[in-house]
Amino acid sequence: MACTFSDAELRFTNTGVRIRVYDIQYRETSGQYKFAQVRVHREAGEFVDSLLSAVEPVEVWMDGKRLFRMAADAESVSLGPNTSKRATIGLRDPRVVLERGTIDLLIEEITLREVVELYILPTIRTVDTEGVIQGVKYTDSEVDDTMTVAYDSWAKKIARRVLPRQSEFALPEWWELLATPTATKEIKEAQVNAAEEIFRWSLGAAEWALGLRNRKGGFDVEGATPAEAIQAVADTFEIETWVDDDGYLWFGHSQFSAQPIIVGEQGGDLVMSDYSVITEKSPVTQVKVEGRYRIFEIPFTGIGSDYFRVRSHSVWNGKGNGKSLFLSPKNVKSIGEVEMIAQSALLQRLIRSKQGTIAINGTQTAPWSDLTAHDVSLGDHIYVIPNESECGPDVPAGVFAVQGLTHEINPTVGWSLRINVGKLVDPSLIETTSLITSPEIDGWVDAEEFYEATNGRYAGE
């Protein structure tokens, strides 16, 4: 793919205005607002400055494809000194439109879907008069029975990239074919381990991610902006929020709406130019959460309306001797909710336990691939083809989740894409146990045994 900078442009979707771009810098990180800066001709900047009065959606296009969708407003344009021939336009995360208006969330019990669609979405439609936010989506809607099929296809895709002369592999034959003929035993084992990690993740993630929209929580938020309310929702349910390039506000975990991408120094979907990933020496391997919920009317039992207290303990792959994190969420409604908070919190910490940067040459792509640097998004899964180097450090095989993106596009550097990655975590390897007590219970008892003994009557909603 040739890098033709004359094809780079801004497209203001509401007015139809198009502006040629000289260079582009874009940064997106999980859990933060994304930001972009583009330089244009001064006269174009003056025109855009006169055009913008409210927050408006704007898209950056490159080589005939949309690179990303952002927002611009009256403060976006910087003209600089009068002698300057260039102007700078700062593009902001679409969620900036949610920093106006107020919303109250004084709710003792509500599902994620209800709080989003009954409270947050109507407020968005009131304050977002320019259509910056197109709607909402949840990552559990993307996780279904097709996930295993998709990852079966990915397995074959990996095998074909590593052995391009081979065209088809029927599972499970590809396990033995996932290495170049000249690969060492260590490289082959690393590739097979990475491939196994893919399958463990796909099988564990489907069950773990389903039901997100129906999880319950409580809120005590008053006079907040929609953006602050959304952050409260994310904190309560231990999830992420972001806006995709179609303008949809997502709730959930970005790695559950992912696509597989293979990178390597000499092969793959994208060409890797640098690799720097480190593993945390003392990662968090367990999360302990204590919450309480209330059952108001329990006839014929002798148990009143006092609070039940729950202690949930999530441990990664049996490694309960690692660093611990302690949480005390408010307004939880069930044993299951306390457990899910513990699991979600541990998942996020594990992702960050192995992280780093993979650099991509955006002007190159494999002839067999339909993916380019345009297509990489937060949460995507990166499979790194291992490589033994004679003049530098070896690159091990690995599977990662995309946690951040930095695009730099200009005539000097060409197109550089730096991908911040984190560990791809199999949720099924997170083990959770819980204890429960109340004034009517003598001490702490195993929550599962209590649930079975009471037929689930006091598990909460």
GROMACS .gro file of C-alpha atoms in nm:
model
  461
    1MET     CA    1   0.000   0.000   0.000
    2ALA     CA    2   0.149   0.332  -0.102
    3CYS     CA    3   0.125   0.623   0.137
    4THR     CA    4  -0.021   0.914  -0.063
    5PHE     CA    5  -0.064   1.209   0.169
    6SER     CA    6  -0.275   1.397  -0.085
    7ASP     CA    7  -0.547   1.144   0.002
    8ALA     CA    8  -0.555   1.238   0.372
    9GLU     CA    9  -0.851   1.459   0.456
   10LEU     CA   10  -1.098   1.573   0.720
   11ARG     CA   11  -1.465   1.512   0.650
   12PHE     CA   12  -1.720   1.708   0.851
   13THR     CA   13  -2.015   1.470   0.833
   14ASN     CA   14  -2.296   1.717   0.905
   15THR     CA   15  -2.192   1.989   0.659
   16GLY     CA   16  -2.018   1.776   0.397
   17VAL     CA   17  -1.705   1.994   0.408
   18ARG     CA   18  -1.375   1.821   0.320
   19ILE     CA   19  -1.031   1.960   0.409
   20ARG     CA   20  -0.693   1.832   0.290
   21VAL     CA   21  -0.460   1.729   0.574
   22TYR     CA   22  -0.079   1.766   0.580
   23ASP     CA   23  -0.006   1.543   0.878
   24ILE     CA   24  -0.192   1.350   1.146
   25GLN     CA   25  -0.120   1.252   1.506
   26TYR     CA   26  -0.373   1.032   1.685
   27ARG     CA   27  -0.370   0.872   2.029
   28GLU     CA   28  -0.619   0.636   2.192
   29THR     CA   29  -0.576   0.455   2.524
   30SER     CA   30  -0.816   0.223   2.702
   31GLY     CA   31  -0.994   0.405   2.983
   32GLN     CA   32  -0.905   0.752   2.853
   33TYR     CA   33  -1.041   0.999   2.599
   34LYS     CA   34  -0.880   0.973   2.257
   35PHE     CA   35  -0.723   1.277   2.093
   36ALA     CA   36  -0.599   1.374   1.748
   37GLN     CA   37  -0.416   1.670   1.599
   38VAL     CA   38  -0.404   1.749   1.229
   39ARG     CA   39  -0.233   2.027   1.036
   40VAL     CA   40  -0.402   2.196   0.742
   41HIS     CA   41  -0.346   2.501   0.521
   42ARG     CA   42  -0.404   2.825   0.711
   43GLU     CA   43  -0.693   2.933   0.487
   44ALA     CA   44  -0.859   2.597   0.544
   45GLY     CA   45  -0.814   2.643   0.918
   46GLU     CA   46  -0.974   2.987   0.904
   47PHE     CA   47  -1.269   2.842   0.714
   48VAL     CA   48  -1.316   2.561   0.966
   49ASP     CA   49  -1.287   2.813   1.250
   50SER     CA   50  -1.577   3.011   1.103
   51LEU     CA   51  -1.775   2.694   1.039
   52LEU     CA   52  -1.777   2.540   1.387
   53SER     CA   53  -2.019   2.666   1.649
   54ALA     CA   54  -2.122   2.345   1.828
   55VAL     CA   55  -1.961   2.007   1.878
   56GLU     CA   56  -1.973   1.833   1.541
   57PRO     CA   57  -1.866   1.485   1.427
   58VAL     CA   58  -1.563   1.479   1.199
   59GLU     CA   59  -1.386   1.188   1.031
   60VAL     CA   60  -1.023   1.149   0.924
   61TRP     CA   61  -0.979   0.958   0.598
   62MET     CA   62  -0.660   0.811   0.455
   63ASP     CA   63  -0.612   0.630   0.123
   64GLY     CA   64  -0.987   0.623   0.066
   65LYS     CA   65  -1.065   0.459   0.401
   66ARG     CA   66  -1.191   0.610   0.724
   67LEU     CA   67  -0.913   0.611   0.982
   68PHE     CA   68  -1.114   0.730   1.282
   69ARG     CA   69  -1.416   0.938   1.388
   70MET     CA   70  -1.378   1.226   1.631
   71ALA     CA   71  -1.544   1.555   1.729
   72ALA     CA   72  -1.456   1.921   1.677
   73ASP     CA   73  -1.593   2.243   1.822
   74ALA     CA   74  -1.535   2.619   1.821
   75GLU     CA   75  -1.216   2.581   2.028
   76SER     CA   76  -1.059   2.318   1.803
   77VAL     CA   77  -0.873   2.547   1.560
   78SER     CA   78  -0.538   2.707   1.640
   79LEU     CA   79  -0.421   2.949   1.369
   80GLY     CA   80  -0.089   3.046   1.528
   81PRO     CA   81   0.099   3.363   1.427
   82ASN     CA   82  -0.014   3.556   1.119
   83THR     CA   83   0.301   3.453   0.935
   84SER     CA   84   0.222   3.082   0.971
   85LYS     CA   85   0.110   2.899   0.656
   86ARG     CA   86  -0.039   2.614   0.857
   87ALA     CA   87  -0.319   2.583   1.109
   88THR     CA   88  -0.371   2.309   1.366
   89ILE     CA   89  -0.705   2.145   1.436
   90GLY     CA   90  -0.739   1.952   1.760
   91LEU     CA   91  -0.992   1.671   1.737
   92ARG     CA   92  -1.149   1.544   2.056
   93ASP     CA   93  -1.308   1.225   2.177
   94PRO     CA   94  -1.680   1.215   2.084
   95ARG     CA   95  -1.761   1.183   2.455
   96VAL     CA   96  -1.683   1.554   2.504
   97VAL     CA   97  -2.043   1.617   2.400
   98LEU     CA   98  -2.142   1.446   2.725
   99GLU     CA   99  -1.968   1.707   2.941
  100ARG     CA  100  -2.272   1.935   2.934
  101GLY     CA  101  -2.610   1.886   3.098
  102THR     CA  102  -2.682   1.712   3.427
  103ILE     CA  103  -2.821   1.379   3.536
  104ASP     CA  104  -2.921   1.227   3.870
  105LEU     CA  105  -2.874   0.858   3.945
  106LEU     CA  106  -3.027   0.803   4.288
  107ILE     CA  107  -3.113   0.439   4.236
  108GLU     CA  108  -3.089   0.153   4.481
  109GLU     CA  109  -3.122  -0.126   4.227
  110ILE     CA  110  -3.105  -0.127   3.847
  111THR     CA  111  -2.952  -0.331   3.565
  112LEU     CA  112  -2.676  -0.198   3.343
  113ARG     CA  113  -2.910  -0.192   3.044
  114GLU     CA  114  -3.182  -0.007   3.237
  115VAL     CA  115  -2.952   0.263   3.372
  116VAL     CA  116  -2.805   0.319   3.025
  117GLU     CA  117  -3.127   0.318   2.825
  118LEU     CA  118  -3.366   0.477   3.077
  119TYR     CA  119  -3.136   0.747   3.214
  120ILE     CA  120  -2.814   0.799   3.021
  121LEU     CA  121  -2.931   0.758   2.661
  122PRO     CA  122  -3.224   1.006   2.691
  123THR     CA  123  -2.985   1.263   2.839
  124ILE     CA  124  -2.740   1.206   2.553
  125ARG     CA  125  -3.017   1.269   2.300
  126THR     CA  126  -3.101   1.594   2.476
  127VAL     CA  127  -2.750   1.740   2.489
  128ASP     CA  128  -2.611   1.591   2.165
  129THR     CA  129  -2.796   1.797   1.906
  130GLU     CA  130  -2.539   1.730   1.632
  131GLY     CA  131  -2.553   1.349   1.639
  132VAL     CA  132  -2.200   1.291   1.765
  133ILE     CA  133  -2.319   0.982   1.958
  134GLN     CA  134  -2.526   0.752   1.737
  135GLY     CA  135  -2.643   0.506   2.002
  136VAL     CA  136  -2.520   0.250   2.255
  137LYS     CA  137  -2.392  -0.107   2.234
  138TYR     CA  138  -2.283  -0.375   2.480
  139THR     CA  139  -2.002  -0.621   2.431
  140ASP     CA  140  -2.207  -0.919   2.546
  141SER     CA  141  -2.418  -0.874   2.232
  142GLU     CA  142  -2.103  -0.959   2.035
  143VAL     CA  143  -2.028  -1.279   2.224
  144ASP     CA  144  -2.227  -1.580   2.108
  145ASP     CA  145  -2.186  -1.929   1.967
  146THR     CA  146  -2.004  -1.794   1.661
  147MET     CA  147  -1.699  -1.706   1.872
  148THR     CA  148  -1.558  -2.058   1.863
  149VAL     CA  149  -1.615  -2.074   1.487
  150ALA     CA  150  -1.433  -1.744   1.444
  151TYR     CA  151  -1.135  -1.864   1.643
  152ASP     CA  152  -1.126  -2.195   1.457
  153SER     CA  153  -1.086  -1.981   1.145
  154TRP     CA  154  -0.815  -1.781   1.316
  155ALA     CA  155  -0.626  -2.098   1.398
  156LYS     CA  156  -0.620  -2.190   1.031
  157LYS     CA  157  -0.528  -1.832   0.947
  158ILE     CA  158  -0.223  -1.849   1.174
  159ALA     CA  159  -0.116  -2.178   1.021
  160ARG     CA  160  -0.146  -2.043   0.667
  161ARG     CA  161   0.061  -1.733   0.753
  162VAL     CA  162   0.338  -1.933   0.912
  163LEU     CA  163   0.335  -2.186   0.628
  164PRO     CA  164   0.210  -1.980   0.330
  165ARG     CA  165   0.240  -2.273   0.088
  166GLN     CA  166  -0.021  -2.465   0.281
  167SER     CA  167  -0.378  -2.356   0.212
  168GLU     CA  168  -0.613  -2.553   0.436
  169PHE     CA  169  -0.584  -2.735   0.765
  170ALA     CA  170  -0.854  -2.934   0.935
  171LEU     CA  171  -0.848  -2.906   1.311
  172PRO     CA  172  -0.673  -3.037   1.506
  173GLU     CA  173  -0.403  -3.111   1.245
  174TRP     CA  174  -0.292  -2.747   1.243
  175TRP     CA  175  -0.143  -2.783   1.592
  176GLU     CA  176   0.149  -2.976   1.446
  177LEU     CA  177   0.180  -2.747   1.144
  178LEU     CA  178   0.202  -2.418   1.330
  179ALA     CA  179   0.575  -2.373   1.278
  180THR     CA  180   0.811  -2.302   0.993
  181PRO     CA  181   1.012  -2.602   0.872
  182THR     CA  182   1.335  -2.447   1.006
  183ALA     CA  183   1.191  -2.339   1.342
  184THR     CA  184   1.364  -2.452   1.657
  185LYS     CA  185   1.185  -2.667   1.910
  186GLU     CA  186   1.154  -2.366   2.141
  187ILE     CA  187   0.988  -2.151   1.873
  188LYS     CA  188   0.748  -2.428   1.779
  189GLU     CA  189   0.650  -2.481   2.143
  190ALA     CA  190   0.601  -2.106   2.187
  191GLN     CA  191   0.373  -2.093   1.883
  192VAL     CA  192   0.167  -2.387   1.998
  193ASN     CA  193   0.137  -2.237   2.347
  194ALA     CA  194   0.019  -1.908   2.200
  195ALA     CA  195  -0.236  -2.088   1.983
  196GLU     CA  196  -0.363  -2.284   2.282
  197GLU     CA  197  -0.400  -1.955   2.468
  198ILE     CA  198  -0.625  -1.829   2.188
  199PHE     CA  199  -0.855  -2.126   2.224
  200ARG     CA  200  -0.863  -2.114   2.602
  201TRP     CA  201  -0.961  -1.751   2.582
  202SER     CA  202  -1.235  -1.805   2.323
  203LEU     CA  203  -1.397  -2.084   2.521
  204GLY     CA  204  -1.369  -1.910   2.858
  205ALA     CA  205  -1.474  -1.565   2.738
  206ALA     CA  206  -1.810  -1.660   2.589
  207GLU     CA  207  -1.963  -1.785   2.913
  208TRP     CA  208  -1.796  -1.517   3.124
  209ALA     CA  209  -1.908  -1.221   2.911
  210LEU     CA  210  -2.271  -1.314   2.856
  211GLY     CA  211  -2.536  -1.145   3.069
  212LEU     CA  212  -2.349  -0.816   3.111
  213ARG     CA  213  -2.659  -0.608   3.037
  214ASN     CA  214  -2.859  -0.777   3.312
  215ARG     CA  215  -2.610  -0.729   3.595
  216LYS     CA  216  -2.739  -0.508   3.874
  217GLY     CA  217  -2.597  -0.225   4.076
  218GLY     CA  218  -2.695   0.086   4.267
  219PHE     CA  219  -2.601   0.453   4.231
  220ASP     CA  220  -2.588   0.764   4.446
  221VAL     CA  221  -2.497   1.027   4.187
  222GLU     CA  222  -2.656   1.372   4.190
  223GLY     CA  223  -2.604   1.672   3.961
  224ALA     CA  224  -2.347   1.492   3.747
  225THR     CA  225  -2.272   1.549   3.381
  226PRO     CA  226  -2.360   1.257   3.152
  227ALA     CA  227  -1.986   1.187   3.122
  228GLU     CA  228  -1.951   1.165   3.501
  229ALA     CA  229  -2.257   0.941   3.524
  230ILE     CA  230  -2.113   0.709   3.258
  231GLN     CA  231  -1.788   0.689   3.454
  232ALA     CA  232  -1.988   0.598   3.766
  233VAL     CA  233  -2.153   0.318   3.568
  234ALA     CA  234  -1.814   0.195   3.447
  235ASP     CA  235  -1.674   0.201   3.801
  236THR     CA  236  -1.975   0.021   3.949
  237PHE     CA  237  -1.970  -0.263   3.697
  238GLU     CA  238  -1.588  -0.266   3.650
  239ILE     CA  239  -1.623  -0.221   3.274
  240GLU     CA  240  -1.485   0.005   3.001
  241THR     CA  241  -1.665   0.262   2.786
  242TRP     CA  242  -1.557   0.397   2.447
  243VAL     CA  243  -1.698   0.536   2.122
  244ASP     CA  244  -1.629   0.342   1.803
  245ASP     CA  245  -1.575   0.482   1.454
  246ASP     CA  246  -1.946   0.452   1.375
  247GLY     CA  247  -2.030   0.679   1.668
  248TYR     CA  248  -2.166   0.412   1.904
  249LEU     CA  249  -2.096   0.434   2.277
  250TRP     CA  250  -1.989   0.091   2.402
  251PHE     CA  251  -2.026  -0.057   2.752
  252GLY     CA  252  -1.829  -0.368   2.846
  253HIS     CA  253  -1.481  -0.504   2.779
  254SER     CA  254  -1.316  -0.406   2.453
  255GLN     CA  255  -1.143  -0.742   2.407
  256PHE     CA  256  -1.487  -0.908   2.374
  257SER     CA  257  -1.558  -0.716   2.051
  258ALA     CA  258  -1.221  -0.798   1.897
  259GLN     CA  259  -1.084  -0.914   1.565
  260PRO     CA  260  -0.769  -1.128   1.530
  261ILE     CA  261  -0.461  -0.964   1.373
  262ILE     CA  262  -0.130  -1.138   1.304
  263VAL     CA  263   0.193  -0.934   1.306
  264GLY     CA  264   0.552  -1.029   1.236
  265GLU     CA  265   0.882  -0.885   1.122
  266GLN     CA  266   0.859  -1.067   0.789
  267GLY     CA  267   0.501  -1.187   0.768
  268GLY     CA  268   0.152  -1.159   0.907
  269ASP     CA  269  -0.135  -0.923   0.835
  270LEU     CA  270   0.081  -0.626   0.937
  271VAL     CA  271   0.459  -0.578   0.930
  272MET     CA  272   0.616  -0.525   1.273
  273SER     CA  273   0.910  -0.285   1.295
  274ASP     CA  274   0.973  -0.294   1.671
  275TYR     CA  275   0.871  -0.504   1.972
  276SER     CA  276   0.899  -0.405   2.338
  277VAL     CA  277   0.686  -0.597   2.589
  278ILE     CA  278   0.764  -0.647   2.957
  279THR     CA  279   0.606  -0.858   3.231
  280GLU     CA  280   0.525  -0.707   3.570
  281LYS     CA  281   0.742  -0.861   3.842
  282SER     CA  282   0.472  -0.863   4.112
  283PRO     CA  283   0.132  -0.857   3.941
  284VAL     CA  284  -0.201  -0.855   4.121
  285THR     CA  285  -0.315  -1.219   4.122
  286GLN     CA  286  -0.609  -1.191   4.360
  287VAL     CA  287  -0.888  -0.947   4.437
  288LYS     CA  288  -1.093  -0.943   4.756
  289VAL     CA  289  -1.429  -0.766   4.758
  290GLU     CA  290  -1.665  -0.711   5.050
  291GLY     CA  291  -2.018  -0.590   4.982
  292ARG     CA  292  -2.359  -0.614   5.137
  293TYR     CA  293  -2.716  -0.639   5.016
  294ARG     CA  294  -3.058  -0.645   5.177
  295ILE     CA  295  -3.356  -0.880   5.161
  296PHE     CA  296  -3.661  -0.690   5.289
  297GLU     CA  297  -3.935  -0.949   5.337
  298ILE     CA  298  -3.860  -1.310   5.417
  299PRO     CA  299  -4.180  -1.461   5.561
  300PHE     CA  300  -4.185  -1.771   5.781
  301THR     CA  301  -3.809  -1.786   5.822
  302GLY     CA  302  -3.720  -1.585   6.129
  303ILE     CA  303  -3.468  -1.394   5.918
  304GLY     CA  304  -3.539  -1.021   5.915
  305SER     CA  305  -3.448  -0.747   5.674
  306ASP     CA  306  -3.091  -0.701   5.789
  307TYR     CA  307  -2.805  -0.674   5.545
  308PHE     CA  308  -2.623  -0.981   5.425
  309ARG     CA  309  -2.248  -0.929   5.399
  310VAL     CA  310  -2.051  -1.108   5.128
  311ARG     CA  311  -1.676  -1.153   5.091
  312SER     CA  312  -1.567  -1.270   4.746
  313HIS     CA  313  -1.213  -1.375   4.665
  314SER     CA  314  -1.102  -1.407   4.301
  315VAL     CA  315  -0.769  -1.576   4.231
  316TRP     CA  316  -0.580  -1.608   3.902
  317ASN     CA  317  -0.502  -1.966   3.804
  318GLY     CA  318  -0.454  -2.084   4.162
  319LYS     CA  319  -0.188  -1.820   4.236
  320GLY     CA  320  -0.328  -1.690   4.563
  321ASN     CA  321   0.008  -1.586   4.704
  322GLY     CA  322   0.053  -1.283   4.475
  323LYS     CA  323  -0.025  -0.917   4.527
  324SER     CA  324  -0.380  -0.847   4.651
  325LEU     CA  325  -0.635  -0.575   4.576
  326PHE     CA  326  -0.918  -0.492   4.818
  327LEU     CA  327  -1.249  -0.331   4.709
  328SER     CA  328  -1.565  -0.227   4.897
  329PRO     CA  329  -1.837  -0.141   4.642
  330LYS     CA  330  -2.163   0.022   4.749
  331ASN     CA  331  -2.521  -0.075   4.667
  332VAL     CA  332  -2.457  -0.428   4.546
  333LYS     CA  333  -2.764  -0.648   4.512
  334SER     CA  334  -2.652  -1.009   4.518
  335ILE     CA  335  -2.381  -1.261   4.587
  336GLY     CA  336  -2.327  -1.294   4.212
  337GLU     CA  337  -2.275  -0.921   4.171
  338VAL     CA  338  -2.004  -0.909   4.437
  339GLU     CA  339  -1.833  -1.203   4.268
  340MET     CA  340  -1.852  -1.040   3.924
  341ILE     CA  341  -1.697  -0.719   4.057
  342ALA     CA  342  -1.407  -0.922   4.197
  343GLN     CA  343  -1.362  -1.112   3.870
  344SER     CA  344  -1.382  -0.799   3.651
  345ALA     CA  345  -1.135  -0.609   3.867
  346LEU     CA  346  -0.887  -0.897   3.856
  347LEU     CA  347  -0.930  -0.929   3.480
  348GLN     CA  348  -0.836  -0.564   3.425
  349ARG     CA  349  -0.528  -0.591   3.649
  350LEU     CA  350  -0.412  -0.908   3.476
  351ILE     CA  351  -0.437  -0.744   3.134
  352ARG     CA  352  -0.196  -0.476   3.258
  353SER     CA  353   0.046  -0.730   3.410
  354LYS     CA  354   0.213  -0.794   3.073
  355GLN     CA  355   0.224  -0.489   2.852
  356GLY     CA  356   0.433  -0.294   2.609
  357THR     CA  357   0.445  -0.156   2.257
  358ILE     CA  358   0.444  -0.313   1.913
  359ALA     CA  359   0.538  -0.078   1.627
  360ILE     CA  360   0.382  -0.129   1.285
  361ASN     CA  361   0.490   0.006   0.947
  362GLY     CA  362   0.159   0.146   0.827
  363THR     CA  363   0.270   0.165   0.464
  364GLN     CA  364   0.324  -0.210   0.436
  365THR     CA  365   0.086  -0.502   0.458
  366ALA     CA  366   0.091  -0.865   0.352
  367PRO     CA  367  -0.038  -0.930  -0.002
  368TRP     CA  368  -0.269  -1.204   0.128
  369SER     CA  369  -0.424  -0.986   0.400
  370ASP     CA  370  -0.731  -0.765   0.374
  371LEU     CA  371  -0.626  -0.578   0.690
  372THR     CA  372  -0.426  -0.255   0.707
  373ALA     CA  373  -0.317  -0.020   0.984
  374HIS     CA  374  -0.657   0.148   0.939
  375ASP     CA  375  -0.831  -0.153   1.086
  376VAL     CA  376  -0.664  -0.193   1.427
  377SER     CA  377  -0.898  -0.104   1.716
  378LEU     CA  378  -0.899  -0.115   2.094
  379GLY     CA  379  -0.946  -0.467   2.223
  380ASP     CA  380  -0.829  -0.642   1.905
  381HIS     CA  381  -0.620  -0.954   1.956
  382ILE     CA  382  -0.262  -0.944   1.832
  383TYR     CA  383  -0.075  -1.268   1.760
  384VAL     CA  384   0.301  -1.208   1.729
  385ILE     CA  385   0.493  -1.445   1.503
  386PRO     CA  386   0.820  -1.533   1.682
  387ASN     CA  387   1.152  -1.445   1.525
  388GLU     CA  388   1.512  -1.529   1.610
  389SER     CA  389   1.733  -1.229   1.536
  390GLU     CA  390   2.107  -1.236   1.467
  391CYS     CA  391   2.160  -0.867   1.539
  392GLY     CA  392   1.897  -0.789   1.802
  393PRO     CA  393   1.677  -0.939   2.072
  394ASP     CA  394   1.460  -1.236   1.979
  395VAL     CA  395   1.087  -1.181   1.946
  396PRO     CA  396   0.885  -1.450   2.128
  397ALA     CA  397   0.544  -1.572   2.021
  398GLY     CA  398   0.262  -1.409   2.211
  399VAL     CA  399  -0.105  -1.319   2.214
  400PHE     CA  400  -0.210  -0.974   2.334
  401ALA     CA  401  -0.510  -0.743   2.360
  402VAL     CA  402  -0.481  -0.392   2.210
  403GLN     CA  403  -0.490  -0.133   2.490
  404GLY     CA  404  -0.389   0.177   2.297
  405LEU     CA  405  -0.306   0.317   1.954
  406THR     CA  406  -0.083   0.600   1.835
  407HIS     CA  407  -0.087   0.693   1.466
  408GLU     CA  408   0.172   0.933   1.325
  409ILE     CA  409   0.135   1.012   0.956
  410ASN     CA  410   0.345   1.266   0.767
  411PRO     CA  411   0.581   1.283   0.467
  412THR     CA  412   0.888   1.254   0.693
  413VAL     CA  413   0.814   0.938   0.893
  414GLY     CA  414   0.560   0.787   0.654
  415TRP     CA  415   0.294   0.605   0.851
  416SER     CA  416   0.392   0.480   1.195
  417LEU     CA  417   0.147   0.292   1.416
  418ARG     CA  418   0.244   0.211   1.774
  419ILE     CA  419   0.015  -0.042   1.942
  420ASN     CA  420   0.007  -0.055   2.321
  421VAL     CA  421  -0.076  -0.412   2.418
  422GLY     CA  422  -0.170  -0.599   2.734
  423LYS     CA  423  -0.196  -0.964   2.829
  424LEU     CA  424  -0.482  -1.159   2.672
  425VAL     CA  425  -0.647  -1.314   2.977
  426ASP     CA  426  -0.859  -1.629   2.985
  427PRO     CA  427  -1.148  -1.545   3.224
  428SER     CA  428  -1.218  -1.913   3.290
  429LEU     CA  429  -0.887  -1.934   3.481
  430ILE     CA  430  -1.016  -1.685   3.739
  431GLU     CA  431  -1.141  -1.885   4.037
  432THR     CA  432  -1.384  -1.720   4.279
  433THR     CA  433  -1.507  -1.826   4.621
  434SER     CA  434  -1.737  -1.638   4.858
  435LEU     CA  435  -1.837  -1.626   5.223
  436ILE     CA  436  -2.162  -1.481   5.359
  437THR     CA  437  -2.293  -1.369   5.698
  438SER     CA  438  -2.576  -1.172   5.857
  439PRO     CA  439  -2.689  -1.098   6.214
  440GLU     CA  440  -2.895  -1.418   6.199
  441ILE     CA  441  -2.599  -1.631   6.084
  442ASP     CA  442  -2.337  -1.747   6.331
  443GLY     CA  443  -2.007  -1.641   6.176
  444TRP     CA  444  -1.909  -1.662   5.811
  445VAL     CA  445  -2.031  -1.956   5.601
  446ASP     CA  446  -1.955  -2.074   5.250
  447ALA     CA  447  -2.183  -1.880   5.011
  448GLU     CA  448  -2.235  -2.173   4.776
  449GLU     CA  449  -2.338  -2.404   5.060
  450PHE     CA  450  -2.566  -2.133   5.200
  451TYR     CA  451  -2.721  -2.083   4.857
  452GLU     CA  452  -2.793  -2.456   4.820
  453ALA     CA  453  -2.925  -2.491   5.176
  454THR     CA  454  -3.173  -2.205   5.127
  455ASN     CA  455  -3.260  -2.289   4.764
  456GLY     CA  456  -3.111  -1.958   4.654
  457ARG     CA  457  -3.376  -1.760   4.842
  458TYR     CA  458  -3.131  -1.512   4.990
  459ALA     CA  459  -2.881  -1.484   4.708
  460GLY     CA  460  -3.017  -1.143   4.608
  461GLU     CA  461  -3.133  -1.029   4.269
   0.00000   0.00000   0.00000
